Structures are given as C-alpha cells and as structure tokens.
Coordinates of N, CA and C in Angstrom, one line a residue:
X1 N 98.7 98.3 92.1 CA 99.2 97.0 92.1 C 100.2 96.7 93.1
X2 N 100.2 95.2 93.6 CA 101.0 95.5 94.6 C 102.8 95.6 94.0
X3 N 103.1 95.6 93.2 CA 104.6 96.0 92.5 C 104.8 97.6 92.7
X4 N 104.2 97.7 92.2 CA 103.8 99.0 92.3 C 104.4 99.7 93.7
X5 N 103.3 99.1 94.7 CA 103.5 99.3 96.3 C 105.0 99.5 96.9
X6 N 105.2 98.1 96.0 CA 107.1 97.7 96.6 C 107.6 98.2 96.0
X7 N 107.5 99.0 94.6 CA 108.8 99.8 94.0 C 108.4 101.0 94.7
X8 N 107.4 102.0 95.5 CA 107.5 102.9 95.6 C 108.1 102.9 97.3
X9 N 107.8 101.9 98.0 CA 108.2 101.7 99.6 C 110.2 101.0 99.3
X10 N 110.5 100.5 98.7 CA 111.8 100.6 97.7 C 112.7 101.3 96.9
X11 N 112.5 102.1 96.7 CA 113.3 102.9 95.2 C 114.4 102.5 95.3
X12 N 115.1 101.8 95.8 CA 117.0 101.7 95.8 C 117.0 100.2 95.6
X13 N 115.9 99.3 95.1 CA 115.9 98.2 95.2 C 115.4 98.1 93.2
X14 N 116.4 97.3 92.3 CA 116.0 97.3 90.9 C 114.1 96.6 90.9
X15 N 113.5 97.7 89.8 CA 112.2 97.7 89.6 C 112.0 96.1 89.1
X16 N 112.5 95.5 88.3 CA 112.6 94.0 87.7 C 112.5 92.8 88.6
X17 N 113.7 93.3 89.9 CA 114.1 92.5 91.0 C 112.8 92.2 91.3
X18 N 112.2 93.3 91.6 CA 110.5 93.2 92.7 C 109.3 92.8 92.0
X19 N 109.3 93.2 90.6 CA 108.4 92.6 89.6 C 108.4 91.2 89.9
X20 N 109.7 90.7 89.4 CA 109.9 89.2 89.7 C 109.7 88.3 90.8
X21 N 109.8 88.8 92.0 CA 109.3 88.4 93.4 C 108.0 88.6 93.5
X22 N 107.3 89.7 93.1 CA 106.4 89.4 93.0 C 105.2 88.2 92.6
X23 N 105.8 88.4 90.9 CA 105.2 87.0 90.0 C 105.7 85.8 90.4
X24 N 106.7 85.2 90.9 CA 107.9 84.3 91.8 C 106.9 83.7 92.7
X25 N 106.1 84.8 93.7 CA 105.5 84.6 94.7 C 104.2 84.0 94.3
X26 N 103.6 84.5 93.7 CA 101.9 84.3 93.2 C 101.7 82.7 92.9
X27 N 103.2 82.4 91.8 CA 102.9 80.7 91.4 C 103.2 80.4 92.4
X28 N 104.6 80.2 93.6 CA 104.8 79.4 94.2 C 103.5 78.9 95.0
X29 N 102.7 80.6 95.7 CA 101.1 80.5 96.5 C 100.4 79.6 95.9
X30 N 100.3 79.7 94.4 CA 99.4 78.8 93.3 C 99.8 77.2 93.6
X31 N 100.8 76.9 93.7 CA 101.5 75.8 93.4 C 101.4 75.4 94.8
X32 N 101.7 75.8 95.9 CA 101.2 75.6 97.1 C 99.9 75.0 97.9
X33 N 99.1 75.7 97.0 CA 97.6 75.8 97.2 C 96.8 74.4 96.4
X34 N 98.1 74.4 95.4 CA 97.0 73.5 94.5 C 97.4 71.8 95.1
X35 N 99.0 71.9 95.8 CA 99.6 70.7 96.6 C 99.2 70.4 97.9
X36 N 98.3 71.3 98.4 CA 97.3 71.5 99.5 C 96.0 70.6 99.5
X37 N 95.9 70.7 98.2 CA 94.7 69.8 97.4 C 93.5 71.2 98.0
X38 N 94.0 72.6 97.7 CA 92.8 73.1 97.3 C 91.8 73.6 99.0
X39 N 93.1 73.4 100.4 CA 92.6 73.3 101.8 C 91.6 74.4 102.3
X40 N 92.1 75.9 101.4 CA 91.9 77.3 101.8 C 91.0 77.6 100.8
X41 N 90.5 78.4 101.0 CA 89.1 79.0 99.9 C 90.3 79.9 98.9
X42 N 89.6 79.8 97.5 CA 90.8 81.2 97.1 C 90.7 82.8 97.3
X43 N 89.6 82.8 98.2 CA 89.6 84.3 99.0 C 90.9 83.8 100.0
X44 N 90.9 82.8 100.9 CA 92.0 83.1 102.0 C 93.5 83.2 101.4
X45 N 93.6 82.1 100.4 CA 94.8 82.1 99.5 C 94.8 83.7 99.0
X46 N 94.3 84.5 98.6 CA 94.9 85.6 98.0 C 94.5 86.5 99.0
X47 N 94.6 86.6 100.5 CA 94.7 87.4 101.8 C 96.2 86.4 102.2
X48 N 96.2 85.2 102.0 CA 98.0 84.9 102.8 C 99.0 86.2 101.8
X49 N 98.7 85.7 100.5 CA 99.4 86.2 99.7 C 99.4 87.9 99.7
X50 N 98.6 88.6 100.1 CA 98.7 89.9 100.0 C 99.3 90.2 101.2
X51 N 98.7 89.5 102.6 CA 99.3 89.9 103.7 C 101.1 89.8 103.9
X52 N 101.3 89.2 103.2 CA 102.8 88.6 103.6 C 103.5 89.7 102.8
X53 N 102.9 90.6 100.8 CA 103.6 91.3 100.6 C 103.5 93.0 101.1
X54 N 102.5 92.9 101.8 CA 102.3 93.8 102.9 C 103.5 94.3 103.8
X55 N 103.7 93.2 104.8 CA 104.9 93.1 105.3 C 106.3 93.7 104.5
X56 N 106.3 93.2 103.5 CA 107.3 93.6 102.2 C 107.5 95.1 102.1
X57 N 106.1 95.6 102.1 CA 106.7 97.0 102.2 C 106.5 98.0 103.2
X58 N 106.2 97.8 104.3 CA 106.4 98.5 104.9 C 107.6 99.0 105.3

C-alpha cells in the first residue's frame, strides 16, 4: 500500500502523520475531480494521485 511505501522510505517521520496524508490526499483528489465535473477518466485521477505520492517517497 502506498502508506506502507512512505512509512518504510520515512521511519523518523510519526506512522499516523503519513497514514493521514495519505487518506487527506485521496479525498482532496476525490473532491478535486468531482469539482472538475469528472474532466480526467478515473484511471488518470488515480495515476496523478499515485505519481505525486511517488515523489513522496523517494
């Protein structure tokens, strides 16, 4: 999962913090997407959203 990802590319960062940014992230995408009126297919919506927490952990 990607939490997962970020608490293991993190360990000095609280496990809860990243959980929460995580879930934090997904509605705001959701909530984005849907004030979009729906512009992106939800394959590209959940490629913005992965690529960006990508970035996150490297």
């Amino acid at each position: 999962m990607v939490a997962d990802e970020l608490i293991k590319a993190h360990p000095n960062i609280p496990h809860s913090y990243l959980k929460h940014l995580v879930v934090s992230h997904f509605i705001e995408t959701l909530s984005w997407w849907l004030k979009k009126g729906k512009s992106y297919s939800e394959q590209e919506v959940v490629q913005f959203y992965l690529e960006i927490l990508k970035v996150g952990s490297n």
